[in-house]
Short mmCIF file of C-alpha atoms in Angstrom, two decimals:
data_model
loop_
_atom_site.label_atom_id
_atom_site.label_comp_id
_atom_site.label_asym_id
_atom_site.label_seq_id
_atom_site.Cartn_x
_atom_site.Cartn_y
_atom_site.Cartn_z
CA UNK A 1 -62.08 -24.70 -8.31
CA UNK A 2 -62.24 -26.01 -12.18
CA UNK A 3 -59.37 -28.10 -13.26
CA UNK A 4 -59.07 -25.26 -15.83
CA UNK A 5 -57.64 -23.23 -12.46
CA UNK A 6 -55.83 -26.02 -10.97
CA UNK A 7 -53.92 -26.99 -13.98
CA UNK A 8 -52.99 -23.14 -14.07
CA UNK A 9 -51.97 -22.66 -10.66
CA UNK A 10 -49.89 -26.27 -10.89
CA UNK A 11 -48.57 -24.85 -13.98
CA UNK A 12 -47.39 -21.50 -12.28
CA UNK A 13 -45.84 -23.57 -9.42
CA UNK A 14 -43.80 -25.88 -11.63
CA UNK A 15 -42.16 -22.95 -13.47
CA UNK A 16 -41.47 -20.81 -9.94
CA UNK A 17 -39.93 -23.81 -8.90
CA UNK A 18 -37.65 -24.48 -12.03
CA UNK A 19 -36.66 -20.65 -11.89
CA UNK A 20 -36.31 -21.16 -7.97
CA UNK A 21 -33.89 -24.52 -8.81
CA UNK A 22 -32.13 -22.44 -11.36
CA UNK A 23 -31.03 -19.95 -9.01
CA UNK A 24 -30.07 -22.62 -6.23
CA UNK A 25 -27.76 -24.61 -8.23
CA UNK A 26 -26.31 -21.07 -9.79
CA UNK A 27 -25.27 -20.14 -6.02
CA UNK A 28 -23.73 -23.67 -5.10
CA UNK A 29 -22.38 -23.78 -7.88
CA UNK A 30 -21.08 -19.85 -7.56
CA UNK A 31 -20.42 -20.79 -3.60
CA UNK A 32 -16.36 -19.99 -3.98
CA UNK A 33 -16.42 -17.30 -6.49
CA UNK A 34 -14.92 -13.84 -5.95
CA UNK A 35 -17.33 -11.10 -5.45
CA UNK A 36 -20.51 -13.46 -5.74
CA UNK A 37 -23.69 -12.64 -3.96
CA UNK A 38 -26.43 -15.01 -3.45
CA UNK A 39 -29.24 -15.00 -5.61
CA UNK A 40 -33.34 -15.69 -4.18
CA UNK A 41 -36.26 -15.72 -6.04
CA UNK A 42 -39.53 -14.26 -3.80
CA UNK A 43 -42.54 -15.70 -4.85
CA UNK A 44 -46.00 -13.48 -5.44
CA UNK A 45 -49.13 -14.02 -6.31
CA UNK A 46 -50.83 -14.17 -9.65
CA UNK A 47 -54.57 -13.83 -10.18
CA UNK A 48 -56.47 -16.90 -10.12
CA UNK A 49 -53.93 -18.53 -7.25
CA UNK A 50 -50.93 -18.88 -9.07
CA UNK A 51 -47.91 -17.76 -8.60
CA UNK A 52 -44.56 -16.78 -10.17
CA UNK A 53 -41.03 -15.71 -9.60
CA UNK A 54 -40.90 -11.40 -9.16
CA UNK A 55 -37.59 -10.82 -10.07
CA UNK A 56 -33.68 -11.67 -9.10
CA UNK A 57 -32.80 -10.21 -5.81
CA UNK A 58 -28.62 -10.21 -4.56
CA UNK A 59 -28.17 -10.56 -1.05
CA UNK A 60 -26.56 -7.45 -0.44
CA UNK A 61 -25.84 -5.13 2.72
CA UNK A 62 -24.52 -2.11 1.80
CA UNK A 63 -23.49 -0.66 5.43
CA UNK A 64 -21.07 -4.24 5.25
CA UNK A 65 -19.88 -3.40 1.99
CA UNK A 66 -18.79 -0.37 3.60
CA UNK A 67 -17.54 -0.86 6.24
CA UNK A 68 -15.38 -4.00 4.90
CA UNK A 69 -14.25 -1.32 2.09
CA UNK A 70 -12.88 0.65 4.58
CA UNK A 71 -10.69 -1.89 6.40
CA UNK A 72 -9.62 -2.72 3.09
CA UNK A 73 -8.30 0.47 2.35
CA UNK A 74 -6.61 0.71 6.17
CA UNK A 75 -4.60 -2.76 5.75
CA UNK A 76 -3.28 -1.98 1.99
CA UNK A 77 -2.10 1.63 3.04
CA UNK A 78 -0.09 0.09 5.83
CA UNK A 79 0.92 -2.77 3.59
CA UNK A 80 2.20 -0.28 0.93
CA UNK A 81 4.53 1.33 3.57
CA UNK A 82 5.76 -1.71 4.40
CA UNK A 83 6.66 -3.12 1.54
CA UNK A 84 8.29 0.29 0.00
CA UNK A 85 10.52 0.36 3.01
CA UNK A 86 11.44 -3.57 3.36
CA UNK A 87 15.20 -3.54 1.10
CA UNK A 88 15.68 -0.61 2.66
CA UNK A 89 15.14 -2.08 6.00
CA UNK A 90 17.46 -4.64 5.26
CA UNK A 91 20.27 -1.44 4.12
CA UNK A 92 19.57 -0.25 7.32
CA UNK A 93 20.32 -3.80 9.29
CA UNK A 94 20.41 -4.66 12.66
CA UNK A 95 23.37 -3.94 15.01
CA UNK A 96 26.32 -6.31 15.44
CA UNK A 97 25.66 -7.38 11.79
CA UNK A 98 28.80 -5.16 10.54
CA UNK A 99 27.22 -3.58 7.73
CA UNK A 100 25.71 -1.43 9.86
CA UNK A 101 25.84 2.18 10.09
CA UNK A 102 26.67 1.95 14.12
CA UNK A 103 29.06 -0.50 13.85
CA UNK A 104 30.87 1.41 11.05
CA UNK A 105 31.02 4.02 12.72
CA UNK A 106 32.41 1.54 15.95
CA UNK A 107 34.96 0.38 13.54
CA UNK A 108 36.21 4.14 12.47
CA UNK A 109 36.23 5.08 16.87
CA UNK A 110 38.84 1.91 17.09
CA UNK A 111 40.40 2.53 14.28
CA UNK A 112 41.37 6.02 15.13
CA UNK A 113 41.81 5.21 18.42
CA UNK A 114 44.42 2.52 17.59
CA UNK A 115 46.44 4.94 15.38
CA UNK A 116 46.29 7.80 18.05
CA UNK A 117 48.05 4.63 19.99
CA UNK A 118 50.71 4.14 17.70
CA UNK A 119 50.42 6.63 14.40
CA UNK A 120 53.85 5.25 13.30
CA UNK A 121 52.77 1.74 11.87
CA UNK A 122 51.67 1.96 7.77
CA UNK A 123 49.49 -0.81 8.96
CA UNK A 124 47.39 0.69 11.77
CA UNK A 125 47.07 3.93 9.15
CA UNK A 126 45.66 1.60 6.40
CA UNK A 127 43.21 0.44 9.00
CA UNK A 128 41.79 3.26 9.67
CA UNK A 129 41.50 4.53 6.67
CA UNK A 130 39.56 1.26 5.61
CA UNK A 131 37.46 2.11 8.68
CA UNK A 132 36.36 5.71 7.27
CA UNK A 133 35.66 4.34 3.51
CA UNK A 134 33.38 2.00 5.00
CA UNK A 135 31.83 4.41 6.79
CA UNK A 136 31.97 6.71 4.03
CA UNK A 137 30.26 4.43 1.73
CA UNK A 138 27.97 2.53 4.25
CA UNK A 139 26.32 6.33 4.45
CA UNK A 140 26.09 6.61 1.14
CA UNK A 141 25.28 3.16 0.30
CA UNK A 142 22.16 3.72 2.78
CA UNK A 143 21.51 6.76 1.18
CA UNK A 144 21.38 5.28 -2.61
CA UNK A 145 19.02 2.50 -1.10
CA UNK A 146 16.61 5.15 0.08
CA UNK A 147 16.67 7.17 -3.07
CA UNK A 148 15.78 4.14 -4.94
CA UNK A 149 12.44 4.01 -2.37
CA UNK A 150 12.05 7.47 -3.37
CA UNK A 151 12.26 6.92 -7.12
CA UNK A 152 9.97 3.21 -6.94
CA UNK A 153 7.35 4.80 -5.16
CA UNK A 154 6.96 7.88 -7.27
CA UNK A 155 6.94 5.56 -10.26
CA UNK A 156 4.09 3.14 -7.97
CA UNK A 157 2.18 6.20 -7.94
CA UNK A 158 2.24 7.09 -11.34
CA UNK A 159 0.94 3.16 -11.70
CA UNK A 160 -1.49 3.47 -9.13
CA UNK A 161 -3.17 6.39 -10.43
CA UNK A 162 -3.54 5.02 -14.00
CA UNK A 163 -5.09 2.19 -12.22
CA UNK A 164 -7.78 4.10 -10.66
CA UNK A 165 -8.63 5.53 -13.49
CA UNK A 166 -8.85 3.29 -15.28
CA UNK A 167 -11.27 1.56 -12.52
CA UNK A 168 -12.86 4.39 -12.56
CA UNK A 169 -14.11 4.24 -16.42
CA UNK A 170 -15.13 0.11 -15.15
CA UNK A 171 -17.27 1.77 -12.90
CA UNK A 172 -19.29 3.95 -15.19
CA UNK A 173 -19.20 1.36 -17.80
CA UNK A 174 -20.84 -0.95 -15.43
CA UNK A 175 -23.53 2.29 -14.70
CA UNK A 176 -24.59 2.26 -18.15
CA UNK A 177 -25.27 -1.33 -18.73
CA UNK A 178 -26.75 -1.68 -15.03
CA UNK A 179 -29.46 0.73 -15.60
CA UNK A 180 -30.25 -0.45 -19.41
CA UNK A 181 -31.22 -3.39 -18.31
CA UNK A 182 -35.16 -4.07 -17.78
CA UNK A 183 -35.73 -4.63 -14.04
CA UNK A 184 -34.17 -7.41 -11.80
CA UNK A 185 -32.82 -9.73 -14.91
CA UNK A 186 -30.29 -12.30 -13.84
CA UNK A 187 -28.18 -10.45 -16.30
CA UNK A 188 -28.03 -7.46 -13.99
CA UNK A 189 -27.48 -9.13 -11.31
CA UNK A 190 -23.95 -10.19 -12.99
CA UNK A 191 -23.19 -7.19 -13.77
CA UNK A 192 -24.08 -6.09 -10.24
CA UNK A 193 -21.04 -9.06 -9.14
CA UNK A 194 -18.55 -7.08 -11.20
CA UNK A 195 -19.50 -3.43 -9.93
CA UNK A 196 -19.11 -4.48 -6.49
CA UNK A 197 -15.63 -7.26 -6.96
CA UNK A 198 -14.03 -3.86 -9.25
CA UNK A 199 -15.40 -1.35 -5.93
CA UNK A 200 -13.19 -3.57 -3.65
CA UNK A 201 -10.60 -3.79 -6.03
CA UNK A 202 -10.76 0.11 -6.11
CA UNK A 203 -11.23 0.33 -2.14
CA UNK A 204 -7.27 -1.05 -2.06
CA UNK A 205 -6.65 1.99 -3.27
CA UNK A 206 -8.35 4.70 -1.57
CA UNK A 207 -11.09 5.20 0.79
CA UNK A 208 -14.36 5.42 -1.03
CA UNK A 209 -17.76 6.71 -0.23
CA UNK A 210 -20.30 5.05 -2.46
CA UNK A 211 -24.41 5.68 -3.31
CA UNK A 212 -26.93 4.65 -5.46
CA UNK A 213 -29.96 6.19 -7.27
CA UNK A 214 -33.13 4.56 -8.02
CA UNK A 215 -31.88 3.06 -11.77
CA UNK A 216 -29.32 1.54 -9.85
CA UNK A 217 -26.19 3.49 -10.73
CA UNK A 218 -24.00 4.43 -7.93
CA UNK A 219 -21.50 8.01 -7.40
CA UNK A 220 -18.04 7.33 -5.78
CA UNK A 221 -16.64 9.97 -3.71
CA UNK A 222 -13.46 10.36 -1.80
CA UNK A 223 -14.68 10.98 2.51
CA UNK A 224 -13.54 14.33 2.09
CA UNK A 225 -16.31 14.42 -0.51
CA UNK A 226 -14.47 14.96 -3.80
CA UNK A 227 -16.02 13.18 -6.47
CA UNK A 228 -15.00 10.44 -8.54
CA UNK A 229 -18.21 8.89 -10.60
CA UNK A 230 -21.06 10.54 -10.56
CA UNK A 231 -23.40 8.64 -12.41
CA UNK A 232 -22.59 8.43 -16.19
CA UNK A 233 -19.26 10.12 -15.91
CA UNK A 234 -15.81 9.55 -14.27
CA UNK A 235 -13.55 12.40 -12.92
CA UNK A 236 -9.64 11.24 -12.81
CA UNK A 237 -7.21 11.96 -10.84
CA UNK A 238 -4.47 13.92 -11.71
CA UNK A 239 -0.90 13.65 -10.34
CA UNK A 240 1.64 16.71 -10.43
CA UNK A 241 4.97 14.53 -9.94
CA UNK A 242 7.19 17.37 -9.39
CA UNK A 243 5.10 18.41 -6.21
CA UNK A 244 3.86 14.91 -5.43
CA UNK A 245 -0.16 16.17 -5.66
CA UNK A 246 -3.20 14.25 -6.30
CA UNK A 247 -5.84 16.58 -7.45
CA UNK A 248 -9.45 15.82 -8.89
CA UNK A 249 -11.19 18.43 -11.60
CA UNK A 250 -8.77 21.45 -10.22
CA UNK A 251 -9.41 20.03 -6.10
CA UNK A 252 -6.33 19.02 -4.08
CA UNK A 253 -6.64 15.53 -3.06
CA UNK A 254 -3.32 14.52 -1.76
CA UNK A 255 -3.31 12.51 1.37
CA UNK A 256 -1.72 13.93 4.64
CA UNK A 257 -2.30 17.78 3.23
CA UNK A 258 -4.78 20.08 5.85
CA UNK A 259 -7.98 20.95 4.10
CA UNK A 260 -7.10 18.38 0.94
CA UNK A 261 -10.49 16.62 0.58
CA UNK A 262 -8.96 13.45 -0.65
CA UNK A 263 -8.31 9.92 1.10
CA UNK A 264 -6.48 9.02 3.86
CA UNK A 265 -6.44 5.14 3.87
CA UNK A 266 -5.16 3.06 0.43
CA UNK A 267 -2.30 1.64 -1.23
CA UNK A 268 -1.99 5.02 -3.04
CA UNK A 269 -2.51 7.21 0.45
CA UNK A 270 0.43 4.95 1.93
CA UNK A 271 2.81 5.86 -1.08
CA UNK A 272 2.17 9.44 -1.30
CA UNK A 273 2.94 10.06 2.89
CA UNK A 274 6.09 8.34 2.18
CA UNK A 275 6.61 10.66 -0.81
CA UNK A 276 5.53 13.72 1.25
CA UNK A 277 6.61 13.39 4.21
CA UNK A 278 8.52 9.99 6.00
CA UNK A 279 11.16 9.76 2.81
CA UNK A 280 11.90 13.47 2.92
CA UNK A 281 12.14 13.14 6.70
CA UNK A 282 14.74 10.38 6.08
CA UNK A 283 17.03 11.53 3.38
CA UNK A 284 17.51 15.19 5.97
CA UNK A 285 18.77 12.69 8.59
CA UNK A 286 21.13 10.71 6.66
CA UNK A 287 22.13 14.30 5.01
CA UNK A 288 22.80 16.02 7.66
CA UNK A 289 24.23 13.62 9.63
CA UNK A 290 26.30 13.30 6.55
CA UNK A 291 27.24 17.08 7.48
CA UNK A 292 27.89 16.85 11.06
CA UNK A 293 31.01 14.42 9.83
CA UNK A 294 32.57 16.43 7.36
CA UNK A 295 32.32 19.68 9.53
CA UNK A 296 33.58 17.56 12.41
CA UNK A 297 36.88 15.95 10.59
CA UNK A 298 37.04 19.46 9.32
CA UNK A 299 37.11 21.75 12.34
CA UNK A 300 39.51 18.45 13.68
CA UNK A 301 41.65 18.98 11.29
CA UNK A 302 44.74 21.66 12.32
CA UNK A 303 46.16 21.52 8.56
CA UNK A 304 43.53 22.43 6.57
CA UNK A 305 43.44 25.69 5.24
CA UNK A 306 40.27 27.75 4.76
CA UNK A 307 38.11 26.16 2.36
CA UNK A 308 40.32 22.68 2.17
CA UNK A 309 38.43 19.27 2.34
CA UNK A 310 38.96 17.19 5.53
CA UNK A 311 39.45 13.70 5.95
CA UNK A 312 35.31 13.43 4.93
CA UNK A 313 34.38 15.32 1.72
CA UNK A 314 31.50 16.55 -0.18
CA UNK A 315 32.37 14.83 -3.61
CA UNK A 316 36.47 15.85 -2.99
CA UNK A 317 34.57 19.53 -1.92
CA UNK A 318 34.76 21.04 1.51
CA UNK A 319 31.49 21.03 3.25
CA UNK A 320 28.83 23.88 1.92
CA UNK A 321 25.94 24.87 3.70
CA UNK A 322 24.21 25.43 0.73
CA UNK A 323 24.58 22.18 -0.80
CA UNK A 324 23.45 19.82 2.41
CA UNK A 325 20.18 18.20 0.19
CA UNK A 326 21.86 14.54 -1.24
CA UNK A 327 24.89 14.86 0.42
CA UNK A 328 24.85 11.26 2.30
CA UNK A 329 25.16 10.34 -1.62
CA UNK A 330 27.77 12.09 -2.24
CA UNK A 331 30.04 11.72 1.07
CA UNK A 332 33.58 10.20 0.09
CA UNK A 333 37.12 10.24 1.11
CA UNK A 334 39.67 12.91 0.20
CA UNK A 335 41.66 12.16 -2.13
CA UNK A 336 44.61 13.07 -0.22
CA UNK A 337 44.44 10.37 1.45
CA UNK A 338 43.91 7.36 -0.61
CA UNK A 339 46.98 6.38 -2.41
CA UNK A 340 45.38 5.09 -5.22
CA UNK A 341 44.42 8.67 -6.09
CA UNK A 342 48.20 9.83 -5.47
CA UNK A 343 47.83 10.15 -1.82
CA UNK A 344 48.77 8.56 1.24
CA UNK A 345 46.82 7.32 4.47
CA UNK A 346 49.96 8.93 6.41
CA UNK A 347 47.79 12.03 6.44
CA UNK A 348 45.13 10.23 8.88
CA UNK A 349 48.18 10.76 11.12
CA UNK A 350 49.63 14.00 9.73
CA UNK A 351 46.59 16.15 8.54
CA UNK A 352 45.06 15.85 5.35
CA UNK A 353 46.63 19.73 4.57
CA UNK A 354 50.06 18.26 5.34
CA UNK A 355 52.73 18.25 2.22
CA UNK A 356 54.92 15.76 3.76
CA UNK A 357 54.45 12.98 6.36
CA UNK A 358 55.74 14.72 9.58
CA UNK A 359 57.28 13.33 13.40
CA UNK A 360 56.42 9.45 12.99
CA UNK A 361 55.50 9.25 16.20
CA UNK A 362 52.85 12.22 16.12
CA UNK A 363 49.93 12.25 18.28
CA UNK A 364 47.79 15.37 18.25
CA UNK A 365 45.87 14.96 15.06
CA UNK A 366 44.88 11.55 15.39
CA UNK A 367 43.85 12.54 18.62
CA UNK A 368 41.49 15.22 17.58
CA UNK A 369 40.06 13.25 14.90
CA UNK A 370 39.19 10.24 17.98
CA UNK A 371 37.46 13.08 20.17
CA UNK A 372 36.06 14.99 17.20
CA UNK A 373 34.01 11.30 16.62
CA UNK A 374 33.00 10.94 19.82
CA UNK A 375 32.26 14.14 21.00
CA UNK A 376 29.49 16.52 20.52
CA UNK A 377 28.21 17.31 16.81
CA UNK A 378 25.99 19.66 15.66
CA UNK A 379 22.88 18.59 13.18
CA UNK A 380 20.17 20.10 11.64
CA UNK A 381 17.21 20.29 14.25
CA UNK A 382 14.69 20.23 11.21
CA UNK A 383 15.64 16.37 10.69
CA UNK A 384 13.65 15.58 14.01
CA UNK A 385 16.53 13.90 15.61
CA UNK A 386 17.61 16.74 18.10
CA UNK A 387 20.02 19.31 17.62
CA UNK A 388 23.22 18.22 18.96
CA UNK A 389 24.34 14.71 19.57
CA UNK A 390 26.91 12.37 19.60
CA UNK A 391 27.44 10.94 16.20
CA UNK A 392 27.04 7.28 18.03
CA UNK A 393 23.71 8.09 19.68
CA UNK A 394 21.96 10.21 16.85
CA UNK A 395 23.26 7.41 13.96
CA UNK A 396 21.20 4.67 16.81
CA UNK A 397 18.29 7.44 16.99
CA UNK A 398 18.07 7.20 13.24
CA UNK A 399 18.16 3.30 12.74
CA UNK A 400 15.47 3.47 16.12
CA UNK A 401 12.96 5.55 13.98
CA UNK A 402 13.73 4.49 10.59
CA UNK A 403 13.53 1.24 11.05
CA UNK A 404 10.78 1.41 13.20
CA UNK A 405 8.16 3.02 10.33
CA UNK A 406 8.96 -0.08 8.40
CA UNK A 407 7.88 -2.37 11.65
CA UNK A 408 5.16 -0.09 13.10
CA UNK A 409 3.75 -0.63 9.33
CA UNK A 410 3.90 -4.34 9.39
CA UNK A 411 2.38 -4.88 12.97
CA UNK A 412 -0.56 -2.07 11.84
CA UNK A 413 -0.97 -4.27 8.41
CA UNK A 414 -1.51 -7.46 10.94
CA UNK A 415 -3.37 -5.62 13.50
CA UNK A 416 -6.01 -3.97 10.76
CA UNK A 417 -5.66 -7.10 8.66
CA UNK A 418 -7.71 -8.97 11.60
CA UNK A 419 -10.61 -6.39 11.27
CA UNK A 420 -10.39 -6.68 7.78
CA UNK A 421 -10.99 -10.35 7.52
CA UNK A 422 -13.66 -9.73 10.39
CA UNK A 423 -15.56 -7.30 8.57
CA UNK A 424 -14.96 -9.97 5.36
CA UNK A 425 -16.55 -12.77 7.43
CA UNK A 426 -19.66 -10.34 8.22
CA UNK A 427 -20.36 -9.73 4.73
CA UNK A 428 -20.03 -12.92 3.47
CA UNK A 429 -22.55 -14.24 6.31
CA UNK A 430 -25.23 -11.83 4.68
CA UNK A 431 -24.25 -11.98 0.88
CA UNK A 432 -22.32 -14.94 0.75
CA UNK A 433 -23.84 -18.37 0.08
CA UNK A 434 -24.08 -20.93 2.89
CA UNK A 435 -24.18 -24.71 1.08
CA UNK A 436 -25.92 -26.02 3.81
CA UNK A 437 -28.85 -23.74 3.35
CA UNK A 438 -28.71 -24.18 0.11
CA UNK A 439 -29.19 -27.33 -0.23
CA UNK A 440 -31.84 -27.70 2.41
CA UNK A 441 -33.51 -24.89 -0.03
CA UNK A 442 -32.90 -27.93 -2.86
CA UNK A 443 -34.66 -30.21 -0.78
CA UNK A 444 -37.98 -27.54 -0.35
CA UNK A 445 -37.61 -26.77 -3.96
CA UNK A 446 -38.27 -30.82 -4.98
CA UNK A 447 -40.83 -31.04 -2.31
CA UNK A 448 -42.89 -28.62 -4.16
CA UNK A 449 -41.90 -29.74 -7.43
CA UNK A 450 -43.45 -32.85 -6.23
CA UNK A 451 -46.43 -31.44 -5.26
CA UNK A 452 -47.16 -29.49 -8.08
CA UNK A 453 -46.19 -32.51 -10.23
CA UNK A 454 -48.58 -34.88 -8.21
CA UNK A 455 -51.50 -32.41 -8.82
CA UNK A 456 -50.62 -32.09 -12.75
CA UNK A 457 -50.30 -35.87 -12.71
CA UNK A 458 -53.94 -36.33 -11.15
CA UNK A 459 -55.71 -33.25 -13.44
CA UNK A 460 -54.55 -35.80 -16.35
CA UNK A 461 -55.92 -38.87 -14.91
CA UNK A 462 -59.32 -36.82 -14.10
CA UNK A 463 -58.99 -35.49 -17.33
CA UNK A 464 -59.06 -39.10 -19.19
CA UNK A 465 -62.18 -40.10 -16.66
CA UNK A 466 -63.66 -37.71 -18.55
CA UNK A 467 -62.94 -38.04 -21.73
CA UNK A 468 -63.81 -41.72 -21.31
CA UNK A 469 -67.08 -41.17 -19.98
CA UNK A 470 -68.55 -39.12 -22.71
CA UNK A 471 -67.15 -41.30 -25.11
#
């Protein structure tokens, strides 16, 4: 070998190994960073025995990436429910805490109970007509709380669709510069970083599908294979508020609708089933059950004459079958009754038809209003609560299943979120940078730099020998 070819090949080593330290520092120093993927350096072989550094290679795994997406997308739909239903939850409350639907409705049975006891006293009357406002506006109270659920996650969606899009033009941006760049540059693999940290960010969202060609530029696609990115070009989603669609270049999208070819997991899958399905589901049970009151106190009523409100009133109106939708808003006290509004609560005892307080000591109607609550009522089967009830046992049946989506949420969330940081832990094993073997690389890195430095050092000694000998 000449020193010619030795000081060529030390040469070659000494640079490999700066580029090689380069990278090694970059990943300690990059250990904690969001969306960071180590960086290595393979060495190959020049002609003449050197060597040199073939390109920057990211440690990535894309079956990982995957699969981590995707448990992402589970624990943020679940989380989305959850956290759209939590005030509401606490509307809802627990039992014994008195604000309660159930015990509202408790406080009504003793209250009319006590008057059918002793209808006489002003007192007991004034009870239990306190008893039916606050059941009156508990139920519509609850029913306010959910329409504000309704009207926050309609205007989430709106949000969370801008959001994708908006990700969505990152994503092609990122395509572009990716594949203009001249091989494996340390530049690309930045940009590389910020494709994959924005795909996560995007995977919170909605389940993705994502590929790559060979210029390393990737297509997103929804599992039911609707496109998002292909390439150079985004296609955005586009929501129809009025019908509470997601659709994608004319194709329906929405989540929870048979042959849609959407997503089914992500924050913005979790809001639009609570649009589409669990919030209307709601409001018809708090509506109707809304309904089953007024008819009851109604039909209970002997006084009333066709077409008269009862003790329970659709905004001062006798129930209408034709106007049930919103009606746990709109559920109030008759007027007749309330003596701010020029009535009196004597009618709790008398009828709420009656002109004139009648026989102090008069029984019958509070009577019938006491068995009308706790008999048999009639509600809409369609609300998924059963057809006829109690109004005690279908008001627990809703706070059972209403409250329950909210919980059932929250323990999935937990439950998936322990997956999640699983699959998390597996990816950052393969892509994510271990100091320890780092720095053992640090330690290989000098031990060559010494050994290429050693041989420069003695080329330069043998190359004075020789210089001094011909001299």
């Amino acid at each position: 070998m000449s020193i010619t070819s030795a000081f060529a090949m030390a040469r070659s080593g000494l640079a490999a190994t700066e580029s090689r330290a380069g990278l090694t520092s970059g990943n300690i120093a990059n250990a904690t960073t969001e969306g960071y993927a180590k960086r290595s350096a393979p060495l190959i072989s020049q002609g003449g025995g050197g060597v040199a550094v073939s390109g920057i290679q990211r440690a990535t795994e894309a079956r990982l990436e995957q699969a981590h997406r995707i448990e992402i997308s589970r624990v943020a739909g679940q989380e989305a429910t959850a956290a759209a239903l939590e005030g509401y939850a606490a509307t809802l409350g627990g039992i014994g805490e008195g604000s309660n639907l159930s015990d509202r409705l408790s406080t009504l049975q003793v209250g009319l109970d006590a008057l059918a006891a002793n209808p006489a006293e002003p007192a007991i009357q004034q009870d239990a007509l306190r008893a039916a406002t606050g059941f009156a506006t508990g139920l519509a109270d609850t029913a306010e709380a959910l329409e504000r659920v309704r009207e926050q996650t309609a205007s989430a969606v709106v949000s969370d669709v801008a959001t994708v899009n908006e990700t969505l033009r990152e994503v092609v941006e990122l395509n572009t510069r990716i594949s203009a760049e001249p091989g494996a540059t340390p530049r690309r693999a930045g940009l590389e970083d910020s494709l994959s940290k924005t795909l996560d960010g995007l995977a919170e969202m909605l389940d993705l599908r994502v590929s790559r060609d060979e210029r390393g530029r990737i297509s997103v696609a929804m599992p039911g294979g609707a496109m998002l990115v292909e390439n150079d070009a985004a296609h955005e989603l586009e929501y129809d508020v009025t019908e509470a669609s997601l659709s994608v270049n004319g194709v329906d999208v929405t989540p929870g609708v048979a042959g849609a070819r959407g997503s089914q997991e992500g924050r913005l899958a979790g809001r639009l089933e609570l649009l589409g399905d669990a919030l209307p589901r709601m409001q018809a049970q708090l509506d109707t059950l809304a309904g089953a009151v007024i008819r009851g106190f109604e039909a209970a009523d002997a006084s009333l004459a066709p077409g008269q409100p009862g003790l329970f009133t659709d905004g001062k109106n006798a129930f209408d079958p034709e106007q049930v939708e919103g009606l746990a808003r709109r559920i109030a006290i008759n007027p007749a009754a309330r003596e701010d509004q020029g009535g009196g609560a004597w009618r709790l005892r008398d009828g709420m038809g009656a002109a004139a307080p009648g026989p102090t000591g008069y029984t019958g109607q509070a009577d019938a209003f006491s068995e009308a609550l706790a008999g048999e009522m009639s509600f809409d089967a369609k609300a998924g609560l059963g057809a006829s009830a109690t109004a005690s046992d279908f008001i627990g049946s809703l706070l059972s299943e209403q409250q329950a989506l909210r919980n059932d949420a929250r323990d999935r969330a937990e439950s998936l979120g322990a997956g999640r940081d699983a699959a998390a832990q597996t990816r950052a094993a393969v892509q994510g940078v271990n100091i320890d073997e780092e720095l053992q690389q640090l330690m290989l890195i000098e031990q060559s730099y010494a050994a290429n430095a050693t041989v420069m050092r003695t080329l330069d000694e043998m190359m004075d020998t020789l210089l001094a000998a011909v001299r």
